[in-house]
């Protein structure tokens, strides 16, 4: 399988090269140059496989330049019971005869980013070997909370890599911050930036684009790479759980072979739901992919109207991992839906850069509407949903998952579609416990309590154990104390990596 850039101005390359480069030099994203199809029979044949075995079957279709042994090794290192606190890796909970919740948060950092970031470092070190790379790799990350910690856990102590995470000093929750500043590992570096997430992300982008710095690093045998969701190596592992969820429903006889289901996905950067799109393209019987947004509802508007318009006020919400106005992975979807038309992608992306908006042509828009449906939830609707779900199903959801549940209810009301549905749950309720506690308890019960007290309160209500990764965070030593101005990010890198 070869990979090509969505902007069409770069040659086709093997997956190892695409994973190592992260983003294409012409500014595009790497995608498979042709589709991968599985027959209904081939899908049914996977019914008795466990998560790791399904992972190997899916990954080998896309990473054809990796040997099966290399893929197996990556999978075994990523998805095991040392790292995940559920033997199924991604357990499926049944809420009703129609509705299931796919829990993607049993990894070390309690959010779905682990599904990809536990395996990406293994792909990347293999990819470096396979492409004859001798330099050390420096992973630069700008995070609004979840990606930073997941990347640190994934890359810690990985030979020949250094990882540097920048986070906005005031822009992450107390728990997210403590998860990062207590990070262990001999190659991990965490730096707070005095600014917001946009400042942090722009800073990192500018450093990636700085040729002088790149050349200086090269002289000292380092090169930058990226761990965010523009990297194909982060996208491809996410296809696996759409298959595992479907196969589990089949196995439990909740659905019949070939029966179409819907997936509901809380969306920000369009990475998770795009993996669902690839699974559907491969032949997985998915009717609709329901895209659930919070009040930063740029994707909802796009799916309803065909106009992508990021010119709007950015809102800070209680589902912060979806507070995004530029959904980078949408570019991959449009490339696929236009039959790999790089000319159109360049046109639209230039309009986005220039005017902050673009409108797709009617053929493309019709295809979008056929596959996707979208709506959004406000913060108060999200809180009310957490409470309702707890009362109705005795199940505790985090804020991101609750956005999906709210949008799913709207979908069934408006369309009458009663196909079975899977809500893709992206975070443990403990990770966003302050909001979850607010939804479930009276004001007096939470007033004056720290996020750590609330973990215990939530454990009582949900009858779930506090996840290992969040226990004792308040007593762990703080190992990363550096705080810099947004203009000083490059200096910070120089202090960490002598070049
Ligand atoms: C990253 C994240 C999302 C959004 O995922 P995308 O792939 O960016 O759409 C949703 N929920 C949580 C908890 C996340 O960490």
Tab-separated table of C-alpha atoms and ligand atoms in Angstrom:
chain	number	residue	atom	x	y	z
A	1	UNK	CA	0.000	0.000	0.000
A	2	UNK	CA	1.339	3.400	-0.973
A	3	UNK	CA	0.431	6.720	0.619
A	4	UNK	CA	-0.155	10.031	-1.115
A	5	UNK	CA	-0.635	13.621	0.004
A	6	UNK	CA	-4.093	15.230	-0.090
A	7	UNK	CA	-2.517	18.290	-1.734
A	8	UNK	CA	-1.129	16.217	-4.630
A	9	UNK	CA	2.295	17.836	-4.769
A	10	UNK	CA	4.380	15.069	-3.254
A	11	UNK	CA	5.383	11.585	-4.409
A	12	UNK	CA	3.781	8.410	-3.136
A	13	UNK	CA	5.625	6.695	-0.294
A	14	UNK	CA	5.410	3.621	1.943
A	15	UNK	CA	3.636	3.711	5.301
A	16	UNK	CA	6.883	3.725	7.314
A	17	UNK	CA	7.928	6.937	5.568
A	18	UNK	CA	4.438	8.474	5.997
A	19	UNK	CA	4.466	7.713	9.733
A	20	UNK	CA	7.987	9.079	10.158
A	21	UNK	CA	7.190	12.319	8.309
A	22	UNK	CA	3.816	12.874	10.022
A	23	UNK	CA	2.680	15.638	7.669
A	24	UNK	CA	3.463	15.838	3.942
A	25	UNK	CA	5.993	18.473	2.824
A	26	UNK	CA	3.351	20.095	0.563
A	27	UNK	CA	1.192	20.779	3.625
A	28	UNK	CA	-1.193	17.904	2.932
A	29	UNK	CA	-2.044	14.811	4.948
A	30	UNK	CA	-1.025	11.305	3.959
A	31	UNK	CA	-3.816	8.902	2.935
A	32	UNK	CA	-3.792	5.405	1.425
A	33	UNK	CA	-3.603	5.688	-2.358
A	34	UNK	CA	-6.329	3.083	-2.811
A	35	UNK	CA	-9.201	1.635	-0.821
A	36	UNK	CA	-9.114	-1.539	1.248
A	37	UNK	CA	-12.197	-3.758	1.092
A	38	UNK	CA	-13.239	-6.705	3.249
A	39	UNK	CA	-16.093	-9.000	2.216
A	40	UNK	CA	-18.938	-9.763	4.634
A	41	UNK	CA	-17.454	-13.223	4.988
A	42	UNK	CA	-13.992	-11.926	5.835
A	43	UNK	CA	-15.525	-9.722	8.530
A	44	UNK	CA	-17.585	-12.593	9.932
A	45	UNK	CA	-14.475	-14.773	10.030
A	46	UNK	CA	-12.948	-12.463	12.652
A	47	UNK	CA	-15.778	-13.129	15.121
A	48	UNK	CA	-13.702	-15.209	17.537
A	49	UNK	CA	-10.628	-12.999	17.531
A	50	UNK	CA	-9.612	-10.907	20.541
A	51	UNK	CA	-8.686	-7.223	20.352
A	52	UNK	CA	-5.017	-7.833	19.595
A	53	UNK	CA	-5.810	-10.351	16.871
A	54	UNK	CA	-8.317	-8.006	15.230
A	55	UNK	CA	-5.701	-5.245	15.450
A	56	UNK	CA	-3.172	-7.365	13.560
A	57	UNK	CA	-5.705	-8.230	10.829
A	58	UNK	CA	-6.647	-4.580	10.262
A	59	UNK	CA	-3.164	-3.082	10.535
A	60	UNK	CA	-1.575	-5.483	8.085
A	61	UNK	CA	-3.969	-4.293	5.371
A	62	UNK	CA	-2.630	-0.745	5.689
A	63	UNK	CA	0.988	-1.177	6.806
A	64	UNK	CA	1.986	-3.566	4.040
A	65	UNK	CA	5.664	-2.608	4.257
A	66	UNK	CA	5.753	-3.880	7.874
A	67	UNK	CA	6.175	-7.621	8.373
A	68	UNK	CA	3.458	-9.466	10.260
A	69	UNK	CA	5.997	-10.064	12.989
A	70	UNK	CA	6.725	-6.351	13.303
A	71	UNK	CA	3.014	-5.539	13.494
A	72	UNK	CA	2.413	-8.282	16.066
A	73	UNK	CA	5.221	-6.904	18.161
A	74	UNK	CA	3.818	-3.374	18.084
A	75	UNK	CA	0.342	-4.675	18.989
A	76	UNK	CA	1.587	-6.843	21.867
A	77	UNK	CA	3.539	-3.962	23.351
A	78	UNK	CA	0.602	-1.562	23.124
A	79	UNK	CA	-2.587	-3.419	24.011
A	80	UNK	CA	-1.879	-5.490	27.091
A	81	UNK	CA	-3.065	-5.779	30.659
A	82	UNK	CA	-0.101	-3.870	32.083
A	83	UNK	CA	-1.343	-0.836	30.223
A	84	UNK	CA	-5.127	-1.341	30.101
A	85	UNK	CA	-7.313	-2.075	33.114
A	86	UNK	CA	-9.837	-4.136	31.107
A	87	UNK	CA	-8.962	-7.457	29.515
A	88	UNK	CA	-11.227	-6.690	26.527
A	89	UNK	CA	-9.140	-3.457	26.027
A	90	UNK	CA	-12.271	-1.624	24.756
A	91	UNK	CA	-15.264	-3.048	26.707
A	92	UNK	CA	-18.751	-2.580	25.345
A	93	UNK	CA	-21.478	-1.738	27.894
A	94	UNK	CA	-25.112	-2.387	27.126
A	95	UNK	CA	-27.484	0.411	28.113
A	96	UNK	CA	-30.624	-0.880	26.385
A	97	UNK	CA	-31.635	-3.287	23.629
A	98	UNK	CA	-30.702	-0.598	21.120
A	99	UNK	CA	-27.872	1.275	22.705
A	100	UNK	CA	-24.303	0.340	23.608
A	101	UNK	CA	-21.307	2.285	24.905
A	102	UNK	CA	-17.823	1.518	23.595
A	103	UNK	CA	-15.394	2.469	26.377
A	104	UNK	CA	-12.123	3.673	24.889
A	105	UNK	CA	-10.693	4.941	28.162
A	106	UNK	CA	-9.237	1.943	29.943
A	107	UNK	CA	-5.664	2.877	29.002
A	108	UNK	CA	-3.069	4.551	31.256
A	109	UNK	CA	-4.311	8.152	30.851
A	110	UNK	CA	-8.082	7.469	30.995
A	111	UNK	CA	-8.908	9.018	27.591
A	112	UNK	CA	-9.273	7.558	24.095
A	113	UNK	CA	-5.976	9.088	22.928
A	114	UNK	CA	-4.301	6.020	24.467
A	115	UNK	CA	-5.821	3.806	21.757
A	116	UNK	CA	-3.472	5.393	19.237
A	117	UNK	CA	-0.682	6.834	21.369
A	118	UNK	CA	0.135	3.532	23.042
A	119	UNK	CA	1.030	2.052	19.652
A	120	UNK	CA	2.363	5.072	17.712
A	121	UNK	CA	5.804	5.068	19.423
A	122	UNK	CA	6.270	1.437	18.394
A	123	UNK	CA	5.281	2.218	14.803
A	124	UNK	CA	7.588	5.203	14.798
A	125	UNK	CA	10.695	3.435	16.093
A	126	UNK	CA	10.115	0.587	13.600
A	127	UNK	CA	9.523	3.118	10.828
A	128	UNK	CA	12.798	4.848	11.690
A	129	UNK	CA	14.683	1.540	11.493
A	130	UNK	CA	12.996	0.556	8.228
A	131	UNK	CA	13.787	3.845	6.528
A	132	UNK	CA	17.418	3.805	7.658
A	133	UNK	CA	16.957	6.772	9.968
A	134	UNK	CA	19.949	7.213	12.266
A	135	UNK	CA	18.973	10.504	13.941
A	136	UNK	CA	17.199	10.742	17.278
A	137	UNK	CA	13.570	11.745	17.076
A	138	UNK	CA	12.193	14.713	18.999
A	139	UNK	CA	8.430	14.598	19.403
A	140	UNK	CA	6.956	18.059	19.869
A	141	UNK	CA	3.406	18.301	21.200
A	142	UNK	CA	1.097	21.211	21.936
A	143	UNK	CA	-1.787	20.005	24.064
A	144	UNK	CA	-5.047	21.263	25.465
A	145	UNK	CA	-4.955	18.406	27.959
A	146	UNK	CA	-5.440	14.809	26.870
A	147	UNK	CA	-2.958	14.381	24.029
A	148	UNK	CA	-0.004	15.620	26.087
A	149	UNK	CA	-0.339	13.037	28.828
A	150	UNK	CA	-1.150	10.210	26.430
A	151	UNK	CA	1.900	11.044	24.285
A	152	UNK	CA	4.156	11.248	27.368
A	153	UNK	CA	3.001	7.831	28.558
A	154	UNK	CA	3.391	6.357	25.085
A	155	UNK	CA	6.878	7.710	24.442
A	156	UNK	CA	8.427	7.506	27.925
A	157	UNK	CA	11.748	5.651	27.886
A	158	UNK	CA	11.414	4.790	24.180
A	159	UNK	CA	15.033	4.585	22.932
A	160	UNK	CA	16.305	7.298	20.570
A	161	UNK	CA	13.344	9.588	21.214
A	162	UNK	CA	12.820	12.707	23.294
A	163	UNK	CA	9.345	14.063	23.928
A	164	UNK	CA	8.597	17.701	24.719
A	165	UNK	CA	5.046	18.715	25.630
A	166	UNK	CA	3.897	22.326	25.827
A	167	UNK	CA	0.615	23.121	27.583
A	168	UNK	CA	-1.176	26.424	28.297
A	169	UNK	CA	-0.521	27.198	31.970
A	170	UNK	CA	-4.140	28.193	32.681
A	171	UNK	CA	-5.823	26.147	29.967
A	172	UNK	CA	-5.918	22.618	31.410
A	173	UNK	CA	-7.730	21.095	34.387
A	174	UNK	CA	-5.977	20.519	37.716
A	175	UNK	CA	-5.954	16.767	37.116
A	176	UNK	CA	-4.658	17.096	33.558
A	177	UNK	CA	-1.858	19.380	34.762
A	178	UNK	CA	-0.830	17.046	37.588
A	179	UNK	CA	-0.899	14.080	35.218
A	180	UNK	CA	1.700	15.853	33.100
A	181	UNK	CA	3.978	17.538	35.663
A	182	UNK	CA	4.397	14.292	37.615
A	183	UNK	CA	5.394	12.360	34.472
A	184	UNK	CA	8.289	9.966	34.956
A	185	UNK	CA	10.699	8.709	32.278
A	186	UNK	CA	14.231	9.633	31.226
A	187	UNK	CA	13.232	11.310	27.936
A	188	UNK	CA	10.108	13.263	28.944
A	189	UNK	CA	9.907	17.065	29.158
A	190	UNK	CA	6.887	19.182	30.060
A	191	UNK	CA	6.774	22.957	29.748
A	192	UNK	CA	3.958	25.343	30.730
A	193	UNK	CA	3.369	28.309	28.436
A	194	UNK	CA	1.966	31.657	29.588
A	195	UNK	CA	-0.744	31.897	26.960
A	196	UNK	CA	-3.758	30.003	25.679
A	197	UNK	CA	-3.889	26.812	23.615
A	198	UNK	CA	-3.817	28.697	20.318
A	199	UNK	CA	-0.589	30.481	21.361
A	200	UNK	CA	0.926	27.160	22.348
A	201	UNK	CA	-0.090	25.439	19.126
A	202	UNK	CA	1.101	28.341	16.962
A	203	UNK	CA	4.427	28.277	18.812
A	204	UNK	CA	4.910	24.592	18.085
A	205	UNK	CA	3.882	25.000	14.441
A	206	UNK	CA	6.356	27.842	14.001
A	207	UNK	CA	9.148	25.686	15.459
A	208	UNK	CA	8.254	22.798	13.101
A	209	UNK	CA	8.412	25.226	10.169
A	210	UNK	CA	11.722	26.853	11.183
A	211	UNK	CA	14.308	25.630	8.687
A	212	UNK	CA	17.274	27.069	10.555
A	213	UNK	CA	16.330	25.101	13.671
A	214	UNK	CA	15.745	21.960	11.617
A	215	UNK	CA	19.203	22.222	10.085
A	216	UNK	CA	20.899	22.866	13.419
A	217	UNK	CA	19.131	19.845	14.877
A	218	UNK	CA	20.198	17.711	11.928
A	219	UNK	CA	23.846	18.624	12.535
A	220	UNK	CA	23.393	17.235	16.039
A	221	UNK	CA	21.557	14.129	14.804
A	222	UNK	CA	18.043	15.048	15.833
A	223	UNK	CA	14.856	15.433	13.812
A	224	UNK	CA	11.371	16.569	14.779
A	225	UNK	CA	8.273	14.447	14.422
A	226	UNK	CA	4.652	14.860	15.408
A	227	UNK	CA	2.358	12.805	17.621
A	228	UNK	CA	-0.885	14.596	16.848
A	229	UNK	CA	-3.735	13.256	14.823
A	230	UNK	CA	-2.510	14.450	11.439
A	231	UNK	CA	-0.089	11.488	11.564
A	232	UNK	CA	-1.481	8.420	9.732
A	233	UNK	CA	0.127	6.308	12.460
A	234	UNK	CA	-2.378	7.776	14.889
A	235	UNK	CA	-5.367	7.336	12.657
A	236	UNK	CA	-4.966	3.743	11.552
A	237	UNK	CA	-5.104	2.149	15.038
A	238	UNK	CA	-8.468	3.841	15.581
A	239	UNK	CA	-10.062	1.811	12.784
A	240	UNK	CA	-9.586	-1.339	14.885
A	241	UNK	CA	-12.167	-0.578	17.573
A	242	UNK	CA	-14.978	0.043	15.094
A	243	UNK	CA	-14.462	-3.539	13.946
A	244	UNK	CA	-14.034	-4.938	17.462
A	245	UNK	CA	-17.291	-3.296	18.598
A	246	UNK	CA	-19.224	-4.641	15.622
A	247	UNK	CA	-17.763	-8.127	16.036
A	248	UNK	CA	-18.651	-8.173	19.712
A	249	UNK	CA	-22.275	-7.297	18.936
A	250	UNK	CA	-22.304	-10.118	16.417
A	251	UNK	CA	-20.765	-12.561	18.826
A	252	UNK	CA	-23.297	-11.697	21.537
A	253	UNK	CA	-26.061	-12.078	18.936
A	254	UNK	CA	-27.202	-8.508	19.500
A	255	UNK	CA	-27.098	-8.128	15.712
A	256	UNK	CA	-27.265	-10.500	12.744
A	257	UNK	CA	-24.445	-10.849	10.192
A	258	UNK	CA	-24.563	-7.938	7.766
A	259	UNK	CA	-26.925	-5.874	9.957
A	260	UNK	CA	-26.222	-2.149	9.730
A	261	UNK	CA	-25.602	-0.169	12.895
A	262	UNK	CA	-24.927	3.493	13.735
A	263	UNK	CA	-21.946	4.926	15.579
A	264	UNK	CA	-22.187	8.169	17.558
A	265	UNK	CA	-18.853	9.934	17.971
A	266	UNK	CA	-18.008	12.990	20.113
A	267	UNK	CA	-15.864	14.968	17.709
A	268	UNK	CA	-13.256	17.736	17.755
A	269	UNK	CA	-10.452	17.296	15.249
A	270	UNK	CA	-12.459	14.727	13.216
A	271	UNK	CA	-9.851	12.025	13.856
A	272	UNK	CA	-11.917	9.458	15.718
A	273	UNK	CA	-14.950	9.674	13.428
A	274	UNK	CA	-12.726	9.617	10.324
A	275	UNK	CA	-11.420	6.222	11.438
A	276	UNK	CA	-15.083	5.146	11.552
A	277	UNK	CA	-15.464	6.404	7.999
A	278	UNK	CA	-12.506	4.269	6.865
A	279	UNK	CA	-14.038	1.235	8.614
A	280	UNK	CA	-17.297	1.884	6.728
A	281	UNK	CA	-15.428	2.250	3.424
A	282	UNK	CA	-13.777	-1.096	4.098
A	283	UNK	CA	-17.187	-2.739	4.217
A	284	UNK	CA	-18.160	-2.638	7.891
A	285	UNK	CA	-21.992	-2.444	7.902
A	286	UNK	CA	-22.364	1.094	9.265
A	287	UNK	CA	-25.451	3.081	8.283
A	288	UNK	CA	-24.691	6.497	9.722
A	289	UNK	CA	-21.781	8.097	11.512
A	290	UNK	CA	-23.322	10.600	13.890
A	291	UNK	CA	-20.999	13.492	14.582
A	292	UNK	CA	-21.622	14.995	18.029
A	293	UNK	CA	-20.233	18.458	18.755
A	294	UNK	CA	-20.316	20.885	21.665
A	295	UNK	CA	-21.009	24.607	21.216
A	296	UNK	CA	-17.930	24.907	19.019
A	297	UNK	CA	-20.251	23.435	16.398
A	298	UNK	CA	-18.391	24.207	13.199
A	299	UNK	CA	-18.705	20.560	12.076
A	300	UNK	CA	-22.447	20.420	12.748
A	301	UNK	CA	-22.959	23.447	10.538
A	302	UNK	CA	-20.755	21.936	7.856
A	303	UNK	CA	-22.608	18.616	7.808
A	304	UNK	CA	-25.957	20.425	7.701
A	305	UNK	CA	-25.090	23.051	5.068
A	306	UNK	CA	-21.885	22.166	3.197
A	307	UNK	CA	-20.310	25.429	4.362
A	308	UNK	CA	-17.271	25.210	6.639
A	309	UNK	CA	-16.944	28.522	8.462
A	310	UNK	CA	-14.490	28.853	11.308
A	311	UNK	CA	-15.153	32.578	11.707
A	312	UNK	CA	-16.958	32.402	15.029
A	313	UNK	CA	-16.286	32.893	18.696
A	314	UNK	CA	-14.270	30.176	20.381
A	315	UNK	CA	-16.106	28.856	23.452
A	316	UNK	CA	-14.524	27.201	26.454
A	317	UNK	CA	-16.816	24.301	27.373
A	318	UNK	CA	-16.991	21.441	29.873
A	319	UNK	CA	-16.015	19.047	27.060
A	320	UNK	CA	-12.669	20.812	26.438
A	321	UNK	CA	-11.129	18.127	24.236
A	322	UNK	CA	-13.686	19.076	21.586
A	323	UNK	CA	-13.059	22.820	21.792
A	324	UNK	CA	-11.660	23.058	18.276
A	325	UNK	CA	-12.550	25.264	15.308
A	326	UNK	CA	-10.149	23.836	12.740
A	327	UNK	CA	-10.786	20.126	12.301
A	328	UNK	CA	-7.659	19.103	10.412
A	329	UNK	CA	-8.754	15.587	9.552
A	330	UNK	CA	-11.772	16.789	7.591
A	331	UNK	CA	-9.302	17.336	4.750
A	332	UNK	CA	-8.816	13.574	4.508
A	333	UNK	CA	-12.570	12.978	4.304
A	334	UNK	CA	-13.001	15.512	1.513
A	335	UNK	CA	-10.109	13.988	-0.400
A	336	UNK	CA	-11.780	10.572	-0.194
A	337	UNK	CA	-15.265	11.864	-1.073
A	338	UNK	CA	-14.016	13.759	-4.136
A	339	UNK	CA	-12.294	10.627	-5.479
A	340	UNK	CA	-8.814	11.926	-4.555
A	341	UNK	CA	-9.208	15.324	-6.194
A	342	UNK	CA	-6.185	17.266	-4.885
A	343	UNK	CA	-7.119	20.287	-7.015
A	344	UNK	CA	-10.356	20.762	-5.107
A	345	UNK	CA	-8.666	20.233	-1.742
A	346	UNK	CA	-6.078	22.913	-2.510
A	347	UNK	CA	-8.835	25.287	-3.567
A	348	UNK	CA	-10.902	24.759	-0.396
A	349	UNK	CA	-7.942	24.812	1.985
A	350	UNK	CA	-6.688	28.044	0.425
A	351	UNK	CA	-10.130	29.577	0.895
A	352	UNK	CA	-10.101	28.424	4.522
A	353	UNK	CA	-6.715	30.027	5.036
A	354	UNK	CA	-7.678	33.253	3.273
A	355	UNK	CA	-11.334	33.826	4.150
A	356	UNK	CA	-11.795	31.436	7.057
A	357	UNK	CA	-14.412	29.451	5.137
A	358	UNK	CA	-15.208	27.297	2.112
A	359	UNK	CA	-18.259	25.640	0.592
A	360	UNK	CA	-17.962	22.183	-0.968
A	361	UNK	CA	-19.632	21.327	-4.299
A	362	UNK	CA	-23.060	19.696	-4.306
A	363	UNK	CA	-21.855	16.169	-5.176
A	364	UNK	CA	-19.476	16.175	-2.242
A	365	UNK	CA	-22.117	17.669	0.054
A	366	UNK	CA	-24.623	14.972	-0.941
A	367	UNK	CA	-22.132	12.262	-0.086
A	368	UNK	CA	-21.425	13.905	3.277
A	369	UNK	CA	-25.165	13.942	4.087
A	370	UNK	CA	-25.599	10.321	3.046
A	371	UNK	CA	-22.966	9.094	5.501
A	372	UNK	CA	-23.003	11.629	8.348
A	373	UNK	CA	-25.558	13.305	10.579
A	374	UNK	CA	-24.716	15.937	13.152
A	375	UNK	CA	-25.959	18.077	15.986
A	376	UNK	CA	-24.524	19.637	19.136
A	377	UNK	CA	-25.114	19.967	22.888
A	378	UNK	CA	-24.695	23.006	25.145
A	379	UNK	CA	-23.014	22.658	28.546
A	380	UNK	CA	-26.315	22.640	30.413
A	381	UNK	CA	-27.730	19.992	28.055
A	382	UNK	CA	-24.577	17.945	28.633
A	383	UNK	CA	-24.893	18.135	32.432
A	384	UNK	CA	-28.598	17.237	32.272
A	385	UNK	CA	-27.750	14.235	30.074
A	386	UNK	CA	-25.187	12.906	32.569
A	387	UNK	CA	-27.863	13.011	35.260
A	388	UNK	CA	-30.548	11.430	33.084
A	389	UNK	CA	-28.293	8.597	31.959
A	390	UNK	CA	-27.360	7.874	35.539
A	391	UNK	CA	-31.011	7.771	36.604
A	392	UNK	CA	-32.201	5.770	33.628
A	393	UNK	CA	-29.360	3.279	33.126
A	394	UNK	CA	-27.333	3.558	36.338
A	395	UNK	CA	-24.338	4.423	34.169
A	396	UNK	CA	-21.935	7.340	34.693
A	397	UNK	CA	-20.693	9.122	31.574
A	398	UNK	CA	-18.043	11.782	31.179
A	399	UNK	CA	-18.929	15.117	29.567
A	400	UNK	CA	-17.699	14.228	26.051
A	401	UNK	CA	-19.645	10.976	25.991
A	402	UNK	CA	-22.733	12.780	27.276
A	403	UNK	CA	-22.562	15.159	24.318
A	404	UNK	CA	-22.796	12.080	22.089
A	405	UNK	CA	-25.725	10.641	24.039
A	406	UNK	CA	-27.610	13.943	23.796
A	407	UNK	CA	-27.065	14.158	20.039
A	408	UNK	CA	-28.065	10.516	19.593
A	409	UNK	CA	-31.428	11.199	21.256
A	410	UNK	CA	-31.986	14.077	18.873
A	411	UNK	CA	-31.101	11.823	15.960
A	412	UNK	CA	-33.631	9.132	16.850
A	413	UNK	CA	-36.330	11.743	17.442
A	414	UNK	CA	-35.748	13.468	14.124
A	415	UNK	CA	-35.176	10.436	11.923
A	416	UNK	CA	-37.062	7.630	13.673
A	417	UNK	CA	-34.065	5.405	12.873
A	418	UNK	CA	-34.064	2.546	15.393
A	419	UNK	CA	-31.004	0.702	14.147
A	420	UNK	CA	-28.777	-0.403	17.000
A	421	UNK	CA	-26.254	2.239	17.942
A	422	UNK	CA	-22.868	2.392	19.609
A	423	UNK	CA	-21.853	5.528	21.479
A	424	UNK	CA	-18.118	5.938	21.321
A	425	UNK	CA	-17.062	6.917	24.847
A	426	UNK	CA	-13.846	8.917	24.827
A	427	UNK	CA	-13.009	9.577	28.478
A	428	UNK	CA	-13.417	8.071	31.919
A	429	UNK	CA	-15.912	10.032	34.034
A	430	UNK	CA	-13.129	10.350	36.621
A	431	UNK	CA	-11.039	12.396	34.237
A	432	UNK	CA	-13.603	15.203	34.126
A	433	UNK	CA	-14.913	14.537	37.614
A	434	UNK	CA	-15.627	18.134	38.648
A	435	UNK	CA	-18.243	18.490	35.880
A	436	UNK	CA	-19.602	14.984	36.374
A	437	UNK	CA	-19.998	15.579	40.121
A	438	UNK	CA	-21.739	18.867	39.384
A	439	UNK	CA	-24.193	17.024	37.156
A	440	UNK	CA	-24.959	14.282	39.677
A	441	UNK	CA	-24.882	16.053	43.039
A	442	UNK	CA	-26.492	18.982	44.774
A	443	UNK	CA	-24.426	22.136	45.072
A	444	UNK	CA	-23.795	21.631	48.857
A	445	UNK	CA	-22.271	18.222	48.290
A	446	UNK	CA	-19.482	19.545	46.093
A	447	UNK	CA	-18.886	23.032	47.426
A	448	UNK	CA	-15.374	23.601	48.688
A	449	UNK	CA	-14.181	20.146	47.694
A	450	UNK	CA	-11.016	19.664	45.670
A	451	UNK	CA	-10.926	17.606	42.469
A	452	UNK	CA	-9.266	14.867	44.519
A	453	UNK	CA	-12.006	14.689	47.130
A	454	UNK	CA	-14.453	14.500	44.262
A	455	UNK	CA	-12.709	11.431	42.850
A	456	UNK	CA	-13.724	9.570	45.995
A	457	UNK	CA	-17.246	10.937	45.874
A	458	UNK	CA	-17.573	9.797	42.261
A	459	UNK	CA	-16.211	6.348	43.112
A	460	UNK	CA	-19.008	6.017	45.688
A	461	UNK	CA	-21.759	7.091	43.310
A	462	UNK	CA	-20.580	5.077	40.318
A	463	UNK	CA	-19.399	2.021	42.303
A	464	UNK	CA	-16.324	2.097	40.070
A	465	UNK	CA	-12.722	2.089	41.281
A	466	UNK	CA	-10.671	5.275	40.817
A	467	UNK	CA	-8.441	4.538	37.788
A	468	UNK	CA	-4.832	3.765	38.668
A	469	UNK	CA	-3.523	6.655	36.572
A	470	UNK	CA	-5.489	9.188	38.627
A	471	UNK	CA	-4.808	7.797	42.101
A	472	UNK	CA	-2.348	9.625	44.368
A	473	UNK	CA	-1.695	12.301	41.770
A	474	UNK	CA	-1.822	14.934	44.506
A	475	UNK	CA	1.000	13.311	46.466
A	476	UNK	CA	3.346	12.408	43.593
A	477	UNK	CA	6.485	14.560	43.247
A	478	UNK	CA	6.262	17.364	40.678
A	479	UNK	CA	9.099	16.698	38.248
A	480	UNK	CA	8.449	19.377	35.617
A	481	UNK	CA	8.325	22.988	36.811
A	482	UNK	CA	9.394	25.017	33.800
A	483	UNK	CA	7.113	27.917	32.803
A	484	UNK	CA	7.934	30.098	29.790
A	485	UNK	CA	6.511	33.062	27.917
A	486	UNK	CA	5.061	32.137	24.538
A	487	UNK	CA	8.028	33.817	22.828
A	488	UNK	CA	10.445	31.586	24.758
A	489	UNK	CA	9.359	28.155	23.548
A	490	UNK	CA	12.309	27.725	21.215
A	491	UNK	CA	14.705	28.698	24.013
A	492	UNK	CA	13.101	26.030	26.167
A	493	UNK	CA	13.838	23.411	23.535
A	494	UNK	CA	17.460	24.570	23.365
A	495	UNK	CA	17.760	24.061	27.126
A	496	UNK	CA	16.400	20.539	26.829
A	497	UNK	CA	18.221	19.358	23.724
A	498	UNK	CA	21.659	20.802	23.429
A	499	UNK	CA	22.155	21.790	19.821
B	1	LIG	C1	-9.403	14.161	21.648
B	1	LIG	C2	-10.708	13.902	22.287
B	1	LIG	C3	-11.917	14.013	21.567
B	1	LIG	C4	-11.964	14.453	20.121
B	1	LIG	O1	-11.415	13.511	19.272
B	1	LIG	P1	-11.096	13.887	17.730
B	1	LIG	O2	-10.391	12.717	17.183
B	1	LIG	O3	-10.220	15.117	17.814
B	1	LIG	O4	-12.383	14.156	17.083
B	1	LIG	C5	-13.098	13.702	22.214
B	1	LIG	N1	-13.109	13.356	23.518
B	1	LIG	C6	-11.976	13.255	24.254
B	1	LIG	C7	-12.070	12.887	25.702
B	1	LIG	C8	-10.730	13.514	23.663
B	1	LIG	O5	-9.608	13.419	24.405
